[in-house]
XYZ file of C-alpha atoms in Angstrom:
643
model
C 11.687 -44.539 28.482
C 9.860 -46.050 30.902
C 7.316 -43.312 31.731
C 6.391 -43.389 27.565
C 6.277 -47.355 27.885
C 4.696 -47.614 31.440
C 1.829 -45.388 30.454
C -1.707 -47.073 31.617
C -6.022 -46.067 30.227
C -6.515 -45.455 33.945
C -6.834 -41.987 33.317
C -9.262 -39.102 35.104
C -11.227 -36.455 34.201
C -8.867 -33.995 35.784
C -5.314 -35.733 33.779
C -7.095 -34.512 30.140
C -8.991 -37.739 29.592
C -10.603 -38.024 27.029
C -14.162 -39.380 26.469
C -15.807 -41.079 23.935
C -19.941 -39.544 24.910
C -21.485 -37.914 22.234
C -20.541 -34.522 22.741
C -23.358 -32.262 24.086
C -25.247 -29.704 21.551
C -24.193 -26.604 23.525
C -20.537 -27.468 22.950
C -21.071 -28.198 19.216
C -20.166 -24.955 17.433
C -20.093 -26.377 14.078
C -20.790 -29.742 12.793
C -17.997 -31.129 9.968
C -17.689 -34.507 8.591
C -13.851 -34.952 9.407
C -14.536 -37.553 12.432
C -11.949 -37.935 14.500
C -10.282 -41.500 13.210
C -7.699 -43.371 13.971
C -4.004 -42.409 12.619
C -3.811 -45.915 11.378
C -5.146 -45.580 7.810
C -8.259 -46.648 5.952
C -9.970 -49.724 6.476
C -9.247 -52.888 4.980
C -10.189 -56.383 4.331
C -8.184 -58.926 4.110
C -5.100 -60.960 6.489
C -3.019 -58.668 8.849
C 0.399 -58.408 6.412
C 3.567 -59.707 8.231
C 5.463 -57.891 11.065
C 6.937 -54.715 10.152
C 8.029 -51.660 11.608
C 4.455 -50.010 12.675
C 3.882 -46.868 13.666
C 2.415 -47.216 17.344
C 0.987 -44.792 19.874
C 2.080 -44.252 23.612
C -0.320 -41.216 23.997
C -2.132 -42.063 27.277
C -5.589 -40.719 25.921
C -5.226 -43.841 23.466
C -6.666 -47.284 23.355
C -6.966 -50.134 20.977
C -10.522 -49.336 20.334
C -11.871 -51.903 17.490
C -12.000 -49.509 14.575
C -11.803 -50.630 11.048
C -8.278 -49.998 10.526
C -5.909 -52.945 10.017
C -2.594 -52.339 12.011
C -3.841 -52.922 15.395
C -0.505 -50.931 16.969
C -1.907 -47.961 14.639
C -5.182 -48.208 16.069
C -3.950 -48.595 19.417
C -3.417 -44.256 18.642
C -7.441 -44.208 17.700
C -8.982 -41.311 19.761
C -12.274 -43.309 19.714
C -14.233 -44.638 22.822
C -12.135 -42.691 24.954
C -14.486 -42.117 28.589
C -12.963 -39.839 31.552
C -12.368 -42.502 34.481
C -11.340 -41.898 37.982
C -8.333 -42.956 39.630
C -9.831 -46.257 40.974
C -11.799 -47.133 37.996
C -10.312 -49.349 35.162
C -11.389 -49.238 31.465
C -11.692 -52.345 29.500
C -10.340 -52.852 25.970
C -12.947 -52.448 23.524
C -11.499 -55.288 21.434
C -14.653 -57.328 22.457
C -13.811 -61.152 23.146
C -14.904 -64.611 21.564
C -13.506 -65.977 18.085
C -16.031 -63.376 16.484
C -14.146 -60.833 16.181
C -12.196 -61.067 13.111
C -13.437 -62.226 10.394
C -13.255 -65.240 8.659
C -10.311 -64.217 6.308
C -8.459 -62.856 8.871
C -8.040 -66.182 11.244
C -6.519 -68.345 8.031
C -3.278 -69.611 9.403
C -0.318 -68.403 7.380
C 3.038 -70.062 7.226
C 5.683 -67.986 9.287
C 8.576 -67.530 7.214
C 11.047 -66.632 9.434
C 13.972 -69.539 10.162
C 12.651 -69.541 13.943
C 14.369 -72.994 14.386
C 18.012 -71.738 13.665
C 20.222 -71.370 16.365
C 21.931 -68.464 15.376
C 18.276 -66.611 14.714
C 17.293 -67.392 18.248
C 20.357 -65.783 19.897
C 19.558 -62.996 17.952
C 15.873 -62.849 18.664
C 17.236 -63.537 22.415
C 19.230 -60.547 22.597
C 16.655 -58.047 21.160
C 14.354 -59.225 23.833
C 16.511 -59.009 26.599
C 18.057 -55.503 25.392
C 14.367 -54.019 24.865
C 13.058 -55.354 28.318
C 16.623 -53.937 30.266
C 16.024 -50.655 28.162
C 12.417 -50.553 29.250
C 13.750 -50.892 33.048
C 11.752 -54.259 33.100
C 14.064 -56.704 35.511
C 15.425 -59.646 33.201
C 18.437 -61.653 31.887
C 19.673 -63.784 29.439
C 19.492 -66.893 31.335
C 15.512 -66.048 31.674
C 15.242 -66.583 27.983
C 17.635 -69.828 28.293
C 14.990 -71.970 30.418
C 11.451 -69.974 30.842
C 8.689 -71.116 32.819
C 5.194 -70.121 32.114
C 4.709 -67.530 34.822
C 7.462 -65.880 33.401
C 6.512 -66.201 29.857
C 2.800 -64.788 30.903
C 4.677 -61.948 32.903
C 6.531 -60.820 30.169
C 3.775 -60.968 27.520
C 1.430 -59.398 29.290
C 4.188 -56.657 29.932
C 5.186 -55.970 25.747
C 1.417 -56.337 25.579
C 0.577 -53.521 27.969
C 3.326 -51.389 26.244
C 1.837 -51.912 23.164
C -1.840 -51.454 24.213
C -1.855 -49.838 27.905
C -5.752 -50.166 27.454
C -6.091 -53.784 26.939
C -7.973 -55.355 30.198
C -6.504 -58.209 31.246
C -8.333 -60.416 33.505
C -6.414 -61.827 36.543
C -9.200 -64.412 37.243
C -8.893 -65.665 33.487
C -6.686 -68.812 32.425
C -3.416 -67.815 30.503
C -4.140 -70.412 27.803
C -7.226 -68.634 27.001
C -6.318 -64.880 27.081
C -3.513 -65.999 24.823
C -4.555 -66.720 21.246
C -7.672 -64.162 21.854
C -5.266 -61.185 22.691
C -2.632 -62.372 19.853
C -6.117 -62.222 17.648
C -6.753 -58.596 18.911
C -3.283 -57.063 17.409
C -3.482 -59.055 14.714
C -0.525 -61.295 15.005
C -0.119 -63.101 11.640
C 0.703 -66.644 12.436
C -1.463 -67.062 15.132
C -2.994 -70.403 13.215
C 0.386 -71.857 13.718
C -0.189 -71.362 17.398
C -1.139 -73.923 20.087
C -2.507 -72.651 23.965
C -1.654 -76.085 25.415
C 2.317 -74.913 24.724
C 2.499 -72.623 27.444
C 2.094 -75.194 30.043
C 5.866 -76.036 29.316
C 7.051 -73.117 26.904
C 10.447 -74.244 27.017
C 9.955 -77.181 24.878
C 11.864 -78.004 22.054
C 8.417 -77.817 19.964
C 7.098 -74.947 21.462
C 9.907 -72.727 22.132
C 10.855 -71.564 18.923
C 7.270 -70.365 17.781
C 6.242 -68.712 21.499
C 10.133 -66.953 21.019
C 8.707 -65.077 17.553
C 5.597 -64.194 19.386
C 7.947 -62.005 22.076
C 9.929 -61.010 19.220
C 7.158 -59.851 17.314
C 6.040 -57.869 20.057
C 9.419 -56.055 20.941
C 9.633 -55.236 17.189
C 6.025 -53.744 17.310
C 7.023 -51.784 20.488
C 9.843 -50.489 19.077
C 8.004 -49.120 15.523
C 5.838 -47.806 17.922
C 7.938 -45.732 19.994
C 9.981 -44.817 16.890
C 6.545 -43.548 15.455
C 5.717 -41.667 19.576
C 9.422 -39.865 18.960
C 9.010 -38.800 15.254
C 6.644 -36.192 15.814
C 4.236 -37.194 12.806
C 1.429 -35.246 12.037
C -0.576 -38.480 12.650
C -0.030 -38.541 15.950
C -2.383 -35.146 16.620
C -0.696 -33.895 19.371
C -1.304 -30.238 19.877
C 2.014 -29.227 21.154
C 3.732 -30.332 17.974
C 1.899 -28.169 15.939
C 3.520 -24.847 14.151
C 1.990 -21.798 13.997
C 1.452 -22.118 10.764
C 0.044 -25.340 9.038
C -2.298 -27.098 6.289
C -2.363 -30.390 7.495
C -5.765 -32.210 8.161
C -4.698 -33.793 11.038
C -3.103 -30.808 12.708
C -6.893 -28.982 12.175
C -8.228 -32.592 13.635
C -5.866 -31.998 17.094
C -7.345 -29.053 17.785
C -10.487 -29.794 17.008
C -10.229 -32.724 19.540
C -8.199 -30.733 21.909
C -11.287 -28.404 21.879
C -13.761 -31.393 22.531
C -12.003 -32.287 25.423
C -11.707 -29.459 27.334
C -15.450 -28.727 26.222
C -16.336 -32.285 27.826
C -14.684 -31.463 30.796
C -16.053 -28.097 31.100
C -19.488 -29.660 30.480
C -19.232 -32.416 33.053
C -18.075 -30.205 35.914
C -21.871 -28.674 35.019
C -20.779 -25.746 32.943
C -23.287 -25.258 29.896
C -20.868 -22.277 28.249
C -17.845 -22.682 26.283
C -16.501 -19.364 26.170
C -12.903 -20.053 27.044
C -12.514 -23.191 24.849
C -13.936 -21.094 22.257
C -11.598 -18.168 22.862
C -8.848 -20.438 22.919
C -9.377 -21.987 19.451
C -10.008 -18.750 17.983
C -6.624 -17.206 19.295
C -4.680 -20.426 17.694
C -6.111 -19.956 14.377
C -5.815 -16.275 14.767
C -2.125 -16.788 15.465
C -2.134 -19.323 12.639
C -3.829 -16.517 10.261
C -1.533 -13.798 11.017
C 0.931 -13.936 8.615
C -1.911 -14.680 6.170
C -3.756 -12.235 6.728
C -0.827 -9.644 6.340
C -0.014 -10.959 3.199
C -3.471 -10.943 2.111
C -3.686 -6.504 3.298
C -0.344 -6.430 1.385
C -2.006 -8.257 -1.433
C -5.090 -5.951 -1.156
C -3.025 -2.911 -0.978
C -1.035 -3.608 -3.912
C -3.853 -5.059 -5.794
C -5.653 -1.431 -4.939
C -2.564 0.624 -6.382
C -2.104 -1.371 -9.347
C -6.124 -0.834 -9.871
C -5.976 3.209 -9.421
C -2.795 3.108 -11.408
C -5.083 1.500 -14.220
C -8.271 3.638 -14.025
C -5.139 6.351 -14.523
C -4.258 5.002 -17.443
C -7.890 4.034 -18.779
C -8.641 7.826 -17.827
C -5.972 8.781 -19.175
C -5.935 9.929 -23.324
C -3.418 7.441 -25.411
C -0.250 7.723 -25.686
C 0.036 8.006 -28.854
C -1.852 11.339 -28.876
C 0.172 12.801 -26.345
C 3.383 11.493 -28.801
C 2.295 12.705 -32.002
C 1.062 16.199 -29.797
C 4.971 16.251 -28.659
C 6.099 15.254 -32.005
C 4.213 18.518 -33.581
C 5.632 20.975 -31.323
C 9.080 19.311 -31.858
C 8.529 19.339 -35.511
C 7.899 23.344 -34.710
C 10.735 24.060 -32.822
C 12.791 22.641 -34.993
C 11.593 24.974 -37.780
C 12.503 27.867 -35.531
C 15.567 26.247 -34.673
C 16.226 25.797 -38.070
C 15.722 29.776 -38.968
C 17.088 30.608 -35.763
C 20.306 28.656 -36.883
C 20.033 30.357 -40.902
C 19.781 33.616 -38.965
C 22.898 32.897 -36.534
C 24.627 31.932 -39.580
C 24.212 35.054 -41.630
C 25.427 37.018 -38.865
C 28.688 35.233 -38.728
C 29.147 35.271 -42.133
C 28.848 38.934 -42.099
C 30.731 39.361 -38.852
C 33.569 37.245 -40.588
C 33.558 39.745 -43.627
C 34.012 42.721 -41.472
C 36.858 40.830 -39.441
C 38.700 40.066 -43.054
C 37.723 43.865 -43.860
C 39.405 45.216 -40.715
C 42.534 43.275 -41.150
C 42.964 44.218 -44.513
C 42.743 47.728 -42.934
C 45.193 47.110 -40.515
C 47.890 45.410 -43.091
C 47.489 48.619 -45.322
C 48.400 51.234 -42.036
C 51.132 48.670 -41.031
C 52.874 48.978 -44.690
C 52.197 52.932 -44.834
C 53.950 52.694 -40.861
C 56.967 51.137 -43.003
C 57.153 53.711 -45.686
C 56.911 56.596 -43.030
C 59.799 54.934 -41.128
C 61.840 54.607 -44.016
C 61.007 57.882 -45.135
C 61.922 59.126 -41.760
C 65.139 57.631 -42.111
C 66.122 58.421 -45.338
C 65.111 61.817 -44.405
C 67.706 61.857 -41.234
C 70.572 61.476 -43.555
C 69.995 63.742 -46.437
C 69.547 66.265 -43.305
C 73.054 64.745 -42.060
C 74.638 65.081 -45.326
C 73.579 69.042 -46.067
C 75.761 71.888 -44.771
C 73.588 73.719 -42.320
C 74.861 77.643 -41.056
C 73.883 78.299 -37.225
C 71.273 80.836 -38.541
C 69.172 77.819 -40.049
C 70.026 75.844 -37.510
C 68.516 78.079 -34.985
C 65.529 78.334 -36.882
C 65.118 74.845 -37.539
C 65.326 73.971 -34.003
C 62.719 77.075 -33.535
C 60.641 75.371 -35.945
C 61.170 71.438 -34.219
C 59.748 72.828 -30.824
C 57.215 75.031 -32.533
C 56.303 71.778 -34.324
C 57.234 69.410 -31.466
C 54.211 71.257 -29.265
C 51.811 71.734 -32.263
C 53.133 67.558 -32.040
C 51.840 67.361 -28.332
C 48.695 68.927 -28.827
C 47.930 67.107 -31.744
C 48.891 63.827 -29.797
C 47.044 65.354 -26.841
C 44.099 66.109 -29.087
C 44.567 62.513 -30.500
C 44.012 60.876 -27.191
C 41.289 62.673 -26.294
C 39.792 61.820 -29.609
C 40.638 58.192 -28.767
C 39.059 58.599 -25.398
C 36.018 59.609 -27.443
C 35.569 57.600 -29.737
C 36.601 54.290 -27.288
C 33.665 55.719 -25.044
C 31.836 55.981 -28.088
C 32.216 52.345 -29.088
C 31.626 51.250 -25.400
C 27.991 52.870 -26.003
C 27.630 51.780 -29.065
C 28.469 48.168 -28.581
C 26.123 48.263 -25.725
C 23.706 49.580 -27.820
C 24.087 46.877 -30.383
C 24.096 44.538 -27.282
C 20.659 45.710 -25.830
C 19.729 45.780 -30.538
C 20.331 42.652 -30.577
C 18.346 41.458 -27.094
C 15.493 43.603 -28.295
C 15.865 41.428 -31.702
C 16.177 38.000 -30.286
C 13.221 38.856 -27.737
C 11.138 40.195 -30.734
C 12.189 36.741 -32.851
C 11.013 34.485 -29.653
C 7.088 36.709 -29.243
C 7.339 35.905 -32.855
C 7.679 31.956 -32.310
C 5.645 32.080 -29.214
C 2.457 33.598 -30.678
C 3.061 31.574 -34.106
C 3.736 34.717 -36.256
C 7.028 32.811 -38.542
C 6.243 32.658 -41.991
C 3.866 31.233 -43.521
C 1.593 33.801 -41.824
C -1.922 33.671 -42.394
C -4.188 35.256 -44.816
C -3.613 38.318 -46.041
C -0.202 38.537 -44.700
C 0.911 34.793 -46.384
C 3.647 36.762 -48.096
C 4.905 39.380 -45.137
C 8.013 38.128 -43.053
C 8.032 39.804 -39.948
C 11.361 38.320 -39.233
C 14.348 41.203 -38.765
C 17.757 40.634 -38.240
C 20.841 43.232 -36.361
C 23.279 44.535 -39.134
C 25.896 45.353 -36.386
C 28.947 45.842 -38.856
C 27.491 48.406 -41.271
C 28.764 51.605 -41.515
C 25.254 53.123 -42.451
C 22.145 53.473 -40.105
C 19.738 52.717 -42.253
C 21.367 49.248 -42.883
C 21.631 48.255 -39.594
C 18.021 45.861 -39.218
C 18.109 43.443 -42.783
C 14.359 42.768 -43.530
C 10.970 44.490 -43.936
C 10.507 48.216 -43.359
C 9.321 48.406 -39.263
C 7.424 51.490 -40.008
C 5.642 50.788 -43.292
C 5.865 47.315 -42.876
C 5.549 45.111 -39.819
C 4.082 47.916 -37.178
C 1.036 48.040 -39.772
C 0.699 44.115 -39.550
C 1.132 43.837 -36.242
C -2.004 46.015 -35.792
C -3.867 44.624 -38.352
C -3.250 41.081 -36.550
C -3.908 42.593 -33.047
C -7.196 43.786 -34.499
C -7.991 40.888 -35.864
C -7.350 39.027 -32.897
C -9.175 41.261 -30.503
C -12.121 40.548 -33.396
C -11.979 37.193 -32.802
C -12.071 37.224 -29.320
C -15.120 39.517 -28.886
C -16.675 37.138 -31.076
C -15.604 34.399 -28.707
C -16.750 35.881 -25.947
C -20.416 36.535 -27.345
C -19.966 33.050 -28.531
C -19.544 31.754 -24.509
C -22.305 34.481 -23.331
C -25.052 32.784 -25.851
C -23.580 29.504 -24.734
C -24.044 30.133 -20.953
C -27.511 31.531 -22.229
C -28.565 28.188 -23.889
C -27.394 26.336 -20.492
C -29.186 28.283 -17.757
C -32.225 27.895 -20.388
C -31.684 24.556 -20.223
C -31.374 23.960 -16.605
C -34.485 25.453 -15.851
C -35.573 23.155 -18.043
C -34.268 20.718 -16.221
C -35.540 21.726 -13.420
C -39.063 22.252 -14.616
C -38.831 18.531 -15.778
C -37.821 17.378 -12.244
C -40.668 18.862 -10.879
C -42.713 17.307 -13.496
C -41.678 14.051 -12.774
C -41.981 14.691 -9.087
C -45.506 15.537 -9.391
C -45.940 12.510 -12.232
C -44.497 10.462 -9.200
C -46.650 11.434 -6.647
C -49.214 10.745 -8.935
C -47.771 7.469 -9.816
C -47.898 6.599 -6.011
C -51.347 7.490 -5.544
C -52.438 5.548 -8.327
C -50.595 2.342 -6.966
C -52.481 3.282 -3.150
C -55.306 3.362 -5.294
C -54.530 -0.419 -7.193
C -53.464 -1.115 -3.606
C -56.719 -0.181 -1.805
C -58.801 -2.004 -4.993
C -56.995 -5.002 -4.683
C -57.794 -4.845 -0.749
C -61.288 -4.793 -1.524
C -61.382 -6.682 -3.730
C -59.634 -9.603 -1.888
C -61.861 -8.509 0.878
C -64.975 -9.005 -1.503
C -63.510 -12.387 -2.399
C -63.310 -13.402 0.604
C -67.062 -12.399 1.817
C -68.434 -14.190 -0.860
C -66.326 -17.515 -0.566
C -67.915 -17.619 2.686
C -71.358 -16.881 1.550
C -70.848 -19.802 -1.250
C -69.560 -21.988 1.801
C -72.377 -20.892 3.639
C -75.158 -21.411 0.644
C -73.256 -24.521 0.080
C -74.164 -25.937 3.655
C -77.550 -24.641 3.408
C -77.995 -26.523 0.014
C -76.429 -29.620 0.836
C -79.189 -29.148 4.154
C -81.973 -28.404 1.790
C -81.364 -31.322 -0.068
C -81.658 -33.296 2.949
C -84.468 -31.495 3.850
C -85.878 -32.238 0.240
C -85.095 -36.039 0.842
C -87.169 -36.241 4.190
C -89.780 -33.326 3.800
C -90.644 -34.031 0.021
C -91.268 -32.261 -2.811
C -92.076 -29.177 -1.115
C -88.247 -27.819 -0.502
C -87.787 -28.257 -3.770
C -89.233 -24.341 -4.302
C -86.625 -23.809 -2.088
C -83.565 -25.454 -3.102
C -84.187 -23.666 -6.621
C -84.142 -20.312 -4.805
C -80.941 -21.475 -2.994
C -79.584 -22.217 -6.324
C -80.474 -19.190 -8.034
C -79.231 -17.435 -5.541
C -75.869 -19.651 -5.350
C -75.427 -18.327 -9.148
C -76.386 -14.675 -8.671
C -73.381 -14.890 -5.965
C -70.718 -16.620 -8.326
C -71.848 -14.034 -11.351
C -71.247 -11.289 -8.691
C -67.821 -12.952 -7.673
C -66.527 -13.300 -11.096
C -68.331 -9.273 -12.074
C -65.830 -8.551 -8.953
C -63.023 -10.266 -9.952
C -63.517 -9.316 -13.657
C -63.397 -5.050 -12.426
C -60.847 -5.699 -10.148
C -58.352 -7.043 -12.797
C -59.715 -4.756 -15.356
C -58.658 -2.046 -12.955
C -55.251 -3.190 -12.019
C -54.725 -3.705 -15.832
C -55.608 -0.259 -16.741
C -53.242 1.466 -13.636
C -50.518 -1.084 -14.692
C -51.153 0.572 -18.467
C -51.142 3.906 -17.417
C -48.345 3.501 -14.935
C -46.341 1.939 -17.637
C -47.182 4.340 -20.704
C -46.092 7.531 -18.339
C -42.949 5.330 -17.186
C -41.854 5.462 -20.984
C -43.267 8.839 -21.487
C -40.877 9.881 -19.279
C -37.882 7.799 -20.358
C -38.719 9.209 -24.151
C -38.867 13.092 -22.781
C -35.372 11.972 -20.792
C -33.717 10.902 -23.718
C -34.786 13.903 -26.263
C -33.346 15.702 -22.813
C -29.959 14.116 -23.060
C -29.484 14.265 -26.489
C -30.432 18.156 -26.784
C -27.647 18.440 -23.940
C -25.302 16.357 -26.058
C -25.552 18.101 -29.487
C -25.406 21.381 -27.649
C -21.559 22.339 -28.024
């Protein structure tokens, strides 16, 4: 507390003091109109309001310099008028002195409104005295306030005083009675008018007392706003320390500024005429102040860069809703051959279903003739049970069983081997229909793939190349359903492989004639190019030429504005002449005059050819200019309506 309160102006060069000398022009990097003013506010007119809870400066570098603001502890924090001093010098207030200094408005006594007469109001003014001053380490008690003498009163004014305004110069040699009213004046105490200097002889009085007890009380409030104000850490204040690394405030740009000022002064009064360091130093704080910023801003850039490549895609880019009808024509194709693929697929199964129902009709039928051989087997058994058989027929009937059981195994064997055979056989051939009916689908999808499903073009709008795998026939030739491949679709597939190798020979002489017409035309180009490079050359000879006319003809000009000057002189001496001498220059002031006009004709002939010249290479310059813009053009659209 008391090294915030006890602060004094005596203040050095080397301590950061701050001065108030126009700053030198080698230390001004840039001139701005944000002066450095004082944290107290605009200027106003007008009586100081009542006592309230100001906002006050304890910043050492800080005086009560006489600026137009109106709270006087606010301007106390004005960076104005602030001079480097040395340890042994003192600074004066710049309040100035006299009853000048406020005007007229401002000295109109007001009536104080607090109850300063009430007991109970006193104690309590009292006590905030006393409890400031102890706080403040300032050596008082109660019983001081009880029964003050003047050199007490003075001692303790000039102390709330100093806290308020550590710059204000008090003179030691000077009467109380008359610093008094004067220094109230200065920090604009409201009731001053209401005040009397002859009361301090005997402040204690019951008169006096009461009114000289608000003027301490006044000032202990006022010291109190003002180190409330010191500890808030308002942007007002501009000190540098309590400014983020990032910030927007105008007074926070202000600190720096002055911060920069100061060391600059410093620099420049220990005889330094460079800045660099100050310099550096400001530029690394708003660096550091920029970074963020200036990342956001790369982000910013970098995004705003994609989104602008990812819309020159798009612009580049055909519509979309070419590319969607496009996809929605295919689609609308492949569902077609979808569609017959599906019509196809389902043909086969309903013919694959017939033969199924075919084969187990065919398998019923063998089951029910399996019955009847079984019951003929059996019914057989017993009428061969029931017949009286002699051993002759019996041998012979057994001779006959084996003869017939082994004709029985080699018929079964036979039967095997036949089924062997034939389940070989179907192995083969239901690979065979396998690798059919591969060959069949690969034939239908070259048949979507080079667009060859009905309707095919003219002449073959009513052939259908389309062949389906008959897998379940019993018959060869019934095996592929649809046109004859021999006498059918093998002749149209040459015919349209003939036709297509037509088209592309004719294609291809098509892009030879075209490649033709181009290198023709580039020559042409380049035949142009080297007319217009020789029309250039000429172009720029002709404007050295306008170039070198106009030279001489300036050059001309100028010869024969000084031969008019000169002819001038000599006729404004002839005349003279004429005047003294008599009628005989008069013979010669004629010649000097015809002469004077044969010069102007000449001048204006000169002029006249000149222009006439420039005129005609600006006309001839311009005529080949669209000459060549015209043959340009027919250029560009030849190579435009050329497909």
């Amino acid at each position: 507390m008391s090294e915030i309160t006890r602060r004094t102006a005596l203040l050095s060069s080397q301590d950061g003091g701050r001065s108030g000398i126009p700053m030198p022009s080698s230390a001004m990097k840039k001139s701005t109109q944000n002066k450095r003013l004082s944290v107290a506010g605009p200027a106003t007119r007008g009586v100081y309001p009542p006592a309230t809870l100001a906002v006050p400066s304890t910043n050492p570098r800080q005086s009560l310099y006489r600026s137009q603001t109106v709270n006087p502890l606010l301007a106390s924090a004005s960076k104005h008028g602030r001079t480097p001093l040395t340890s042994s010098a003192r600074r004066g207030s710049l309040w100035g002195g006299g009853v000048g200094v406020l005007p007229q408005a401002a000295i109109q006594p007001l009536k104080d409104s607090r109850p300063l007469r009430d007991r109970q109001y006193q104690t309590k003014m009292r006590q905030d005295i006393v409890s400031w001053l102890q706080s403040t380490e300032y050596d008082i008690s109660m019983q001081t306030l009880m029964n003050i003498t003047g050199k007490e009163y003075r001692n303790i004014f000039q102390y709330l005083l100093s806290m308020l305004d550590p710059g204000y110069p008090f003179d030691p040699q000077a009467r109380f009675e008359d610093e008094f009213i004067l220094a109230l004046k200065c920090i604009r105490y409201p009731f001053v008018g209401q005040l009397d200097p002859k009361w301090l002889a005997a402040p204690a009085s019951m008169h006096s007392w009461p009114s000289l007890l608000g003027v301490l009380h006044w000032l202990t409030v006022m010291c109190k706003g003002r180190l409330h104000y010191m500890e808030s850490e308002h942007p007002t204040l501009q000190f540098s320390d309590i400014i983020p690394e990032e910030f927007d405030d105008p007074n926070h740009h202000a600190a720096l500024a002055f911060d920069y000022f100061a060391e600059s002064y410093e620099a420049f009064f220990s005889g330094s005429d460079i800045f660099e360091d100050q310099q550096r130093k400001l530029e690394e704080r708003y660096a550091k102040k920029n970074e963020r910023i200036e990342a956001d801003l790369e982000e910013q850039k970098a995004e705003l860069a994609k989104v602008k490549a990812e819309l020159e895609k798009l612009q580049s880019a055909p519509a979309p809703i070419d590319k969607l009808l496009s996809d929605n024509k295919f689609l609308k194709r492949d569902r077609e051959k979808f569609q017959e693929c599906i019509r196809s697929w389902e043909g086969r199964k309903k013919t694959l279903i017939s033969h199924i129902a075919n084969l187990k009709t065919d398998i019923a039928q063998q089951t029910s003739n399996l019955e009847q051989l079984k019951g003929e087997q059996e019914r057989l058994s017993e009428v061969v049970k029931e017949q009286n058989i002699s051993p002759e027929e019996v041998i012979r009937m057994n001779s006959e069983h084996e003869q017939l059981s082994r004709n029985l195994e080699d018929l079964k064997v036979k039967i095997s081997e036949s089924q062997k055979t034939i389940l070989s056989l179907e192995v083969a051939v239901a690979n065979r229909g396998a690798a059919a009916e591969e060959a069949v689908d690969a034939y239908t999808r070259l048949l979507s793939n080079l667009g060859l499903f009905p309707p095919l073009p003219p002449p073959f709008q009513d052939i259908d190349l389309q062949v389906e795998l008959n897998t379940a026939t019993s018959q060869p030739e019934h095996l592929l359903k649809g046109p004859d491949v021999r006498q059918v679709i093998r002749p149209t597939l040459n015919a349209i492989i003939e036709g297509k190798r037509s088209e592309r020979a004719i294609v291809e002489s098509e892009r030879i004639k075209v490649d033709h017409e181009l290198d023709q035309l580039i020559s042409e180009c380049e035949n142009l190019e080297d007319e217009i490079n020789e029309t250039e050359k000429k172009v720029m000879v002709l404007n050295e030429q306008a170039d070198d006319l106009r030279e001489v003809a300036q050059r001309e000009a100028l010869a024969s504005n000084a031969q008019i000057t000169r002819l001038e002189r000599d006729l404004v001496q002839a005349r003279t002449a004429a005047l003294s001498s008599g009628t005989g220059i008069k013979s010669r002031l004629q010649a000097l005059q015809i002469a004077y006009r044969e010069q102007l004709e000449k001048v204006a002939r000169l002029r006249d050819e000149t222009v006439r010249a420039i005129v005609k290479n600006s006309t001839e310059i311009a005529m080949f200019k669209e000459e060549i813009s015209q043959q340009l053009k027919n250029l560009r659209d030849f190579t435009e309506t050329v497909p």
